[in-house]
Amino acid sequence: MCRLKNTIIHIICVAITFAIIAATASGCSKKQPAPTQTPPPEQTPVITDPTPTTVPSEPGGIEIPSVPVETIRVTGLSISNETLNIHIGSSATLVISVEPKDATRKNVTWASGNSLIAEISEETNTTAKITGKSAGTVLITAVSEDGGKLAACIVTVSSPEPAVSVTKITLEPENPILTMGSTLKLVATVFPSNASTKSLTWSSSAPEVAMVSDDGLVSAIGVGTAVITAKAGNGNKTATCTVEVRDLSVPVTGVELNMDSATLKVGDFLVLTASVRPENATNKQINWTSSDRSVAAVNTAGEITAIGTGTATITASTSDGNIAATCRIEVIMGEISVERIELNTKSQYLKLGGSAKLKAEVHPKLPKKPPLIWTSSDDSIVSVSPGGEITAKAVGVATVTVSTEDGEHSATCSVIVSR
């Protein structure tokens, strides 16, 4: 009877402080005589919901309530790429971010709309390795186990691009003359511009006369001539120039251009020729510059390209003495062809019945925008107006394309329609 009463007293004391519990528990461990006074009436502890869990103590002790754990729910997912282009056999990794960052359950489930096009070869709760299997377009999704939040990426798989071989290499200047101790950076141009590899290997036939670095910088070491060779990575194409190194220098006294002014239309080309005096000058190297490259650009050979309307001054200055000559170039508007089209977005999400306006920008910018043609790969899913307004008609994925009338230039946008 005494032990039962003391246990009830212990439970009441727990609600006050753990210090009192410890003191009471210590006192209860010893045998106490039965009290002579009338015991207080029994009291029933009041338990509020939710009922806290308890942790059992040592035998004969008391139970200590544990603190409830707060659950932080997932509110959204974000994905590293909304669109992804890979080749067959190649891979890329998508990364998922859970919002908020301190969410309790961050598990996500990855899925491929068609694993025959792109499969998920490796995955974790935050990443998925996507491998291209066959040409096509597929939707890769990630869904949170907590709350069913969704993030998606449109993956386009294409065949590997064939290797483009180097067809020609040019060096500028072709046959420079240097004095001992001077340097000259050779400019190599690889053709075509989309060659798969443009790396070059440089060598000199006479390093004791002229040495060449890995990036084409020639250093004049001794008197004589040396052939500098630039070789393409595959070794099939090479270009050479003969460098003459002289001991005594003949200074430049003047420079003259073959014209002092010219008028070009946008897109035209013109080659200027510089004549250095005297004829036997040691260093005839010419440096070309433009006062406004947005109007007219010039390369190291003096070839001018008319870029936009306006006026620019082309200057030819000698490396020796910095003696200069100029040519005034006026560029007027002529017939200009479209180079490319860009859309304001490459992917668009729409709810069923929703709409959005796509904007196309033509490059270069023209005084009058040329006619553009808008089409949809599936009008039953997404329709598009002649002005680029798209409307979601059914759940699915469709590609909207804008192109020039001749079909030579185009841009696309993938549209995902959900409920």
XYZ file of C-alpha atoms in Angstrom:
419
model
C 0.000 0.000 0.000
C 2.842 2.338 0.842
C 4.594 1.658 -2.470
C 1.410 2.381 -4.477
C 0.840 5.666 -2.734
C 4.448 6.724 -3.227
C 4.238 5.900 -6.951
C 1.222 8.203 -7.337
C 3.100 10.946 -5.524
C 6.086 10.419 -7.881
C 3.913 10.851 -10.979
C 2.488 14.124 -9.665
C 6.002 15.360 -8.885
C 7.164 14.704 -12.463
C 4.857 17.499 -13.642
C 6.574 19.928 -11.276
C 10.325 19.394 -11.758
C 12.833 16.637 -12.399
C 14.774 17.791 -9.390
C 11.878 17.012 -7.076
C 11.428 13.660 -8.866
C 15.053 12.782 -8.143
C 14.725 13.741 -4.485
C 11.484 11.848 -4.073
C 12.839 8.800 -5.864
C 15.869 8.810 -3.539
C 13.657 9.013 -0.505
C 11.443 6.225 -1.714
C 14.291 3.808 -2.140
C 14.461 3.328 1.664
C 11.877 1.522 3.799
C 9.569 4.097 5.465
C 7.125 3.466 8.350
C 3.443 3.701 7.563
C 2.111 7.233 8.058
C -0.225 7.780 10.969
C -2.269 10.546 9.349
C -5.162 9.886 7.005
C -3.844 9.465 3.433
C -5.025 12.007 0.853
C -7.681 10.888 -1.613
C -6.348 9.259 -4.751
C -5.931 11.639 -7.785
C -6.045 10.675 -11.450
C -3.403 12.446 -13.685
C -4.895 14.434 -16.595
C -3.300 13.542 -20.003
C -3.705 15.980 -22.901
C -3.687 15.058 -26.600
C -1.540 14.401 -28.469
C -0.276 11.831 -25.903
C 3.522 12.150 -25.634
C 5.552 8.994 -25.907
C 7.506 7.899 -22.812
C 10.930 6.390 -22.315
C 11.005 3.650 -19.644
C 13.564 4.099 -16.851
C 15.415 1.492 -14.809
C 13.188 -1.075 -12.994
C 11.422 0.589 -10.110
C 11.973 4.066 -11.591
C 9.675 6.423 -13.498
C 8.834 7.062 -17.173
C 10.206 10.297 -18.762
C 8.103 11.910 -21.549
C 9.900 12.438 -24.901
C 9.557 15.591 -27.049
C 7.413 15.174 -30.242
C 9.422 15.536 -33.538
C 8.138 18.240 -35.946
C 7.654 17.120 -39.568
C 8.674 19.645 -42.261
C 6.756 18.949 -45.493
C 8.138 19.212 -49.039
C 6.682 22.264 -50.840
C 8.336 21.929 -54.258
C 11.121 20.550 -56.450
C 13.482 22.290 -58.879
C 15.614 20.598 -61.544
C 19.012 21.649 -62.880
C 17.937 21.481 -66.579
C 14.477 21.914 -68.075
C 15.820 20.829 -71.487
C 18.782 18.617 -72.291
C 20.434 17.567 -75.567
C 22.655 14.476 -75.628
C 23.951 12.070 -78.263
C 23.298 8.346 -78.461
C 25.697 6.619 -76.065
C 26.563 9.786 -74.142
C 25.333 10.694 -70.662
C 24.466 13.731 -68.565
C 23.454 14.195 -64.932
C 20.303 15.936 -63.703
C 20.214 17.365 -60.164
C 17.090 17.841 -58.026
C 16.752 20.441 -55.250
C 14.073 19.901 -52.604
C 12.264 22.906 -51.158
C 12.602 23.704 -48.328
C 16.168 22.517 -47.825
C 15.389 21.239 -44.306
C 12.401 19.099 -45.369
C 12.055 15.930 -43.289
C 11.521 13.458 -46.157
C 13.561 14.289 -49.265
C 13.153 11.009 -51.156
C 12.260 11.355 -54.857
C 11.353 8.819 -57.527
C 12.889 9.208 -61.017
C 11.196 7.981 -64.189
C 11.792 8.052 -67.955
C 8.880 8.410 -70.340
C 10.624 6.013 -72.726
C 13.731 4.155 -71.570
C 14.352 3.005 -75.151
C 15.198 6.639 -76.002
C 16.833 7.743 -72.735
C 17.304 5.571 -69.671
C 18.129 6.443 -66.081
C 21.351 4.455 -65.691
C 22.191 5.683 -62.164
C 20.111 7.535 -59.599
C 20.096 8.872 -56.037
C 17.629 11.022 -54.109
C 19.220 14.136 -55.623
C 20.743 13.060 -58.977
C 19.981 10.941 -62.029
C 22.421 9.939 -64.752
C 20.648 10.040 -68.137
C 22.074 7.935 -70.992
C 20.951 8.307 -74.617
C 19.835 5.030 -76.224
C 18.150 6.050 -79.511
C 17.132 9.197 -81.375
C 14.004 10.928 -80.092
C 12.545 13.125 -77.358
C 11.468 11.927 -73.924
C 10.323 13.428 -70.624
C 12.372 12.629 -67.494
C 10.457 13.230 -64.244
C 11.250 13.365 -60.530
C 8.399 13.053 -57.997
C 8.782 13.610 -54.258
C 7.494 10.804 -52.028
C 6.286 13.506 -49.614
C 3.505 15.498 -51.244
C 3.952 14.184 -54.794
C 5.717 17.347 -56.062
C 6.914 17.127 -59.709
C 9.900 18.405 -61.701
C 10.614 17.460 -65.314
C 13.240 17.749 -68.066
C 12.742 17.355 -71.819
C 15.622 15.222 -73.100
C 16.403 15.151 -76.824
C 18.658 12.326 -77.991
C 20.369 12.610 -81.387
C 22.922 10.674 -83.392
C 26.564 11.669 -82.787
C 27.748 14.374 -85.138
C 30.243 13.084 -87.698
C 33.806 14.284 -87.313
C 34.666 17.298 -89.494
C 38.214 17.094 -90.836
C 40.566 20.049 -91.286
C 40.786 21.001 -94.978
C 43.235 23.914 -94.853
C 45.428 25.999 -92.538
C 46.689 29.509 -93.257
C 49.390 31.529 -91.465
C 49.696 35.301 -91.231
C 52.021 36.987 -91.985
C 53.338 34.663 -94.678
C 57.078 35.580 -94.716
C 57.943 37.956 -91.868
C 61.336 39.610 -91.331
C 62.559 39.965 -87.755
C 65.610 41.387 -86.043
C 67.544 39.451 -83.431
C 65.831 39.532 -80.032
C 62.391 40.460 -81.391
C 59.217 38.346 -81.287
C 56.181 37.903 -83.516
C 52.871 36.114 -82.908
C 51.775 34.120 -85.961
C 48.027 33.916 -86.561
C 46.767 30.500 -87.734
C 43.297 30.028 -89.222
C 41.834 26.529 -89.467
C 39.260 25.660 -92.155
C 36.420 24.866 -91.988
C 35.375 26.868 -88.969
C 33.402 23.886 -87.598
C 36.320 21.448 -87.740
C 36.069 18.842 -84.969
C 39.543 19.665 -83.682
C 41.478 22.891 -84.199
C 44.532 22.066 -82.106
C 47.875 22.729 -83.822
C 51.435 21.533 -83.300
C 54.125 24.139 -83.977
C 57.726 23.440 -85.028
C 60.775 25.273 -86.433
C 63.221 23.933 -89.014
C 66.041 25.935 -87.358
C 65.431 26.597 -83.646
C 68.871 28.258 -83.442
C 67.518 30.953 -85.793
C 63.863 31.193 -84.749
C 62.064 29.321 -81.994
C 58.262 28.913 -81.872
C 56.072 28.322 -78.812
C 53.004 26.105 -78.483
C 50.744 29.073 -79.310
C 52.695 30.344 -82.374
C 54.921 32.992 -80.788
C 58.175 33.237 -82.808
C 61.372 34.403 -81.078
C 64.300 35.561 -83.248
C 67.496 33.938 -81.873
C 70.160 34.147 -84.601
C 70.757 35.470 -88.099
C 69.362 33.308 -90.896
C 66.055 31.790 -92.053
C 63.750 29.223 -90.466
C 60.581 27.540 -91.708
C 57.803 27.603 -89.116
C 55.237 24.806 -89.527
C 51.748 24.536 -88.013
C 50.322 20.991 -88.221
C 46.693 19.982 -87.575
C 45.982 17.502 -84.786
C 45.468 14.616 -87.212
C 48.636 15.518 -89.114
C 46.930 15.586 -92.525
C 47.121 19.351 -93.084
C 49.988 21.785 -92.500
C 50.871 25.417 -93.181
C 54.307 27.034 -93.285
C 55.934 30.436 -93.355
C 59.583 31.417 -93.745
C 60.968 33.687 -91.045
C 64.081 35.722 -91.890
C 66.126 36.999 -88.958
C 68.476 39.919 -89.602
C 71.225 41.332 -87.438
C 71.323 44.972 -88.594
C 67.961 46.666 -88.827
C 66.813 49.149 -91.488
C 64.230 51.424 -89.846
C 60.807 52.135 -91.393
C 60.389 55.710 -92.652
C 56.792 55.617 -93.917
C 53.689 53.607 -94.798
C 51.043 54.161 -97.477
C 47.643 52.546 -98.176
C 46.258 51.772 -101.641
C 43.170 53.938 -100.858
C 42.258 56.553 -98.301
C 38.442 56.144 -98.336
C 35.793 53.670 -99.496
C 32.020 53.136 -99.330
C 30.697 49.619 -98.642
C 27.315 47.994 -98.202
C 26.601 45.959 -95.101
C 28.100 42.510 -95.674
C 30.677 43.644 -98.260
C 34.424 42.912 -98.086
C 37.442 45.029 -99.053
C 41.201 44.328 -98.875
C 43.555 47.207 -98.084
C 47.236 47.016 -99.072
C 49.961 48.747 -97.068
C 53.328 49.680 -98.640
C 56.218 50.190 -96.210
C 59.151 52.500 -97.014
C 61.986 51.898 -97.641
C 61.726 48.676 -99.606
C 64.584 47.110 -97.641
C 63.146 48.009 -94.224
C 63.978 45.252 -91.753
C 60.608 44.988 -90.033
C 57.664 45.518 -92.383
C 55.100 44.105 -89.957
C 51.753 45.987 -90.123
C 49.191 46.117 -87.307
C 45.574 46.713 -88.403
C 42.870 48.289 -86.188
C 39.336 49.657 -86.592
C 37.929 52.642 -84.712
C 34.486 50.963 -84.592
C 34.261 47.196 -85.071
C 30.456 47.355 -85.026
C 30.698 49.270 -88.313
C 33.770 47.734 -89.987
C 36.101 44.992 -88.764
C 39.605 44.314 -90.117
C 41.827 41.226 -89.791
C 45.626 40.901 -89.727
C 45.775 40.770 -93.534
C 43.951 44.094 -94.017
C 40.666 42.499 -95.094
C 37.718 44.700 -94.075
C 34.201 43.369 -93.366
C 31.278 45.828 -93.374
C 29.216 45.020 -90.256
C 26.707 47.855 -89.757
C 25.826 51.284 -91.038
C 28.067 54.176 -90.015
C 31.642 55.373 -90.404
C 34.871 53.792 -89.146
C 38.557 54.555 -89.568
C 40.889 51.695 -90.478
C 44.477 52.268 -89.311
C 47.616 50.490 -90.541
C 50.580 51.069 -88.226
C 54.086 49.666 -88.471
C 55.592 47.599 -85.660
C 58.854 49.489 -86.258
C 58.396 53.142 -85.350
C 54.594 52.994 -85.069
C 54.191 54.955 -88.323
C 50.535 54.938 -89.452
C 48.237 55.450 -92.435
C 44.420 55.520 -92.359
C 41.418 54.800 -94.590
C 37.906 56.150 -93.939
C 35.201 53.496 -94.448
C 31.534 54.430 -94.803
C 29.045 51.555 -94.531
C 25.544 51.968 -95.947
C 22.493 49.728 -95.780
C 22.288 47.135 -98.519
C 20.484 43.863 -98.938
C 21.075 41.777 -95.805
C 20.248 38.119 -95.335
C 19.070 36.503 -92.098
C 21.819 34.719 -90.148
C 19.786 33.114 -87.359
C 16.514 33.179 -85.402
C 16.206 32.995 -81.617
C 13.113 32.408 -79.440
C 12.667 33.987 -76.009
C 12.466 30.473 -74.480
C 13.405 26.923 -75.458
C 10.752 25.272 -73.273
C 7.301 26.257 -72.033
C 4.959 24.677 -69.444
C 1.206 25.199 -69.886
C -1.880 24.032 -68.063
C -4.611 22.491 -70.213
C -6.447 25.369 -71.872
C -3.692 27.874 -71.098
C -1.826 30.039 -73.600
C 1.405 31.998 -73.963
C 3.094 34.276 -76.513
C 6.442 33.217 -77.995
C 8.710 35.978 -79.291
C 11.138 35.455 -82.173
C 14.201 37.654 -82.753
C 15.939 37.755 -86.136
C 19.699 38.310 -86.366
C 21.104 40.572 -87.594
C 18.477 43.149 -86.710
C 16.857 44.458 -89.875
C 14.911 47.682 -90.522
C 11.950 45.516 -91.517
C 11.377 42.143 -89.900
C 11.047 39.387 -92.537
C 7.927 37.148 -92.640
C 8.114 34.180 -90.275
C 6.277 30.844 -90.396
C 5.002 29.245 -87.147
C 4.167 25.517 -86.966
C 3.402 22.907 -84.285
C 4.522 19.280 -84.413
C 1.089 18.257 -83.053
C -1.808 20.699 -83.382
C -4.013 18.413 -81.284
C -1.751 19.106 -78.276
C -0.519 22.660 -78.935
C -1.735 25.073 -81.595
C 0.183 28.177 -82.677
C -1.054 31.359 -84.340
C 0.732 33.220 -87.170
C 1.956 35.659 -84.519
C 3.484 33.021 -82.206
C 0.684 32.638 -79.629
C 0.475 29.034 -78.395
C -2.605 27.341 -76.858
C -2.631 24.102 -74.829
C -5.346 21.800 -76.219
C -4.447 18.388 -74.770
C -2.034 16.852 -72.251
C 1.300 15.937 -73.870
C 4.436 17.380 -75.457
C 4.695 19.234 -78.780
C 7.419 21.227 -80.521
C 6.654 24.707 -81.867
C 8.926 25.872 -84.723
C 9.432 29.353 -86.178
C 11.282 29.622 -89.507
C 11.985 31.966 -92.391
C 9.929 31.624 -95.552
C 12.787 29.864 -97.344
C 13.170 27.434 -94.437
C 16.912 28.044 -94.138
C 16.752 29.402 -90.563
C 14.573 28.241 -87.680
C 14.249 27.985 -83.900
C 12.186 25.627 -81.718
C 10.441 25.529 -78.355
C 9.281 22.367 -76.542
C 5.843 22.828 -74.963
C 4.663 20.560 -72.094
C 0.936 20.534 -71.374
C -0.329 19.191 -68.028
C -3.672 19.151 -66.269
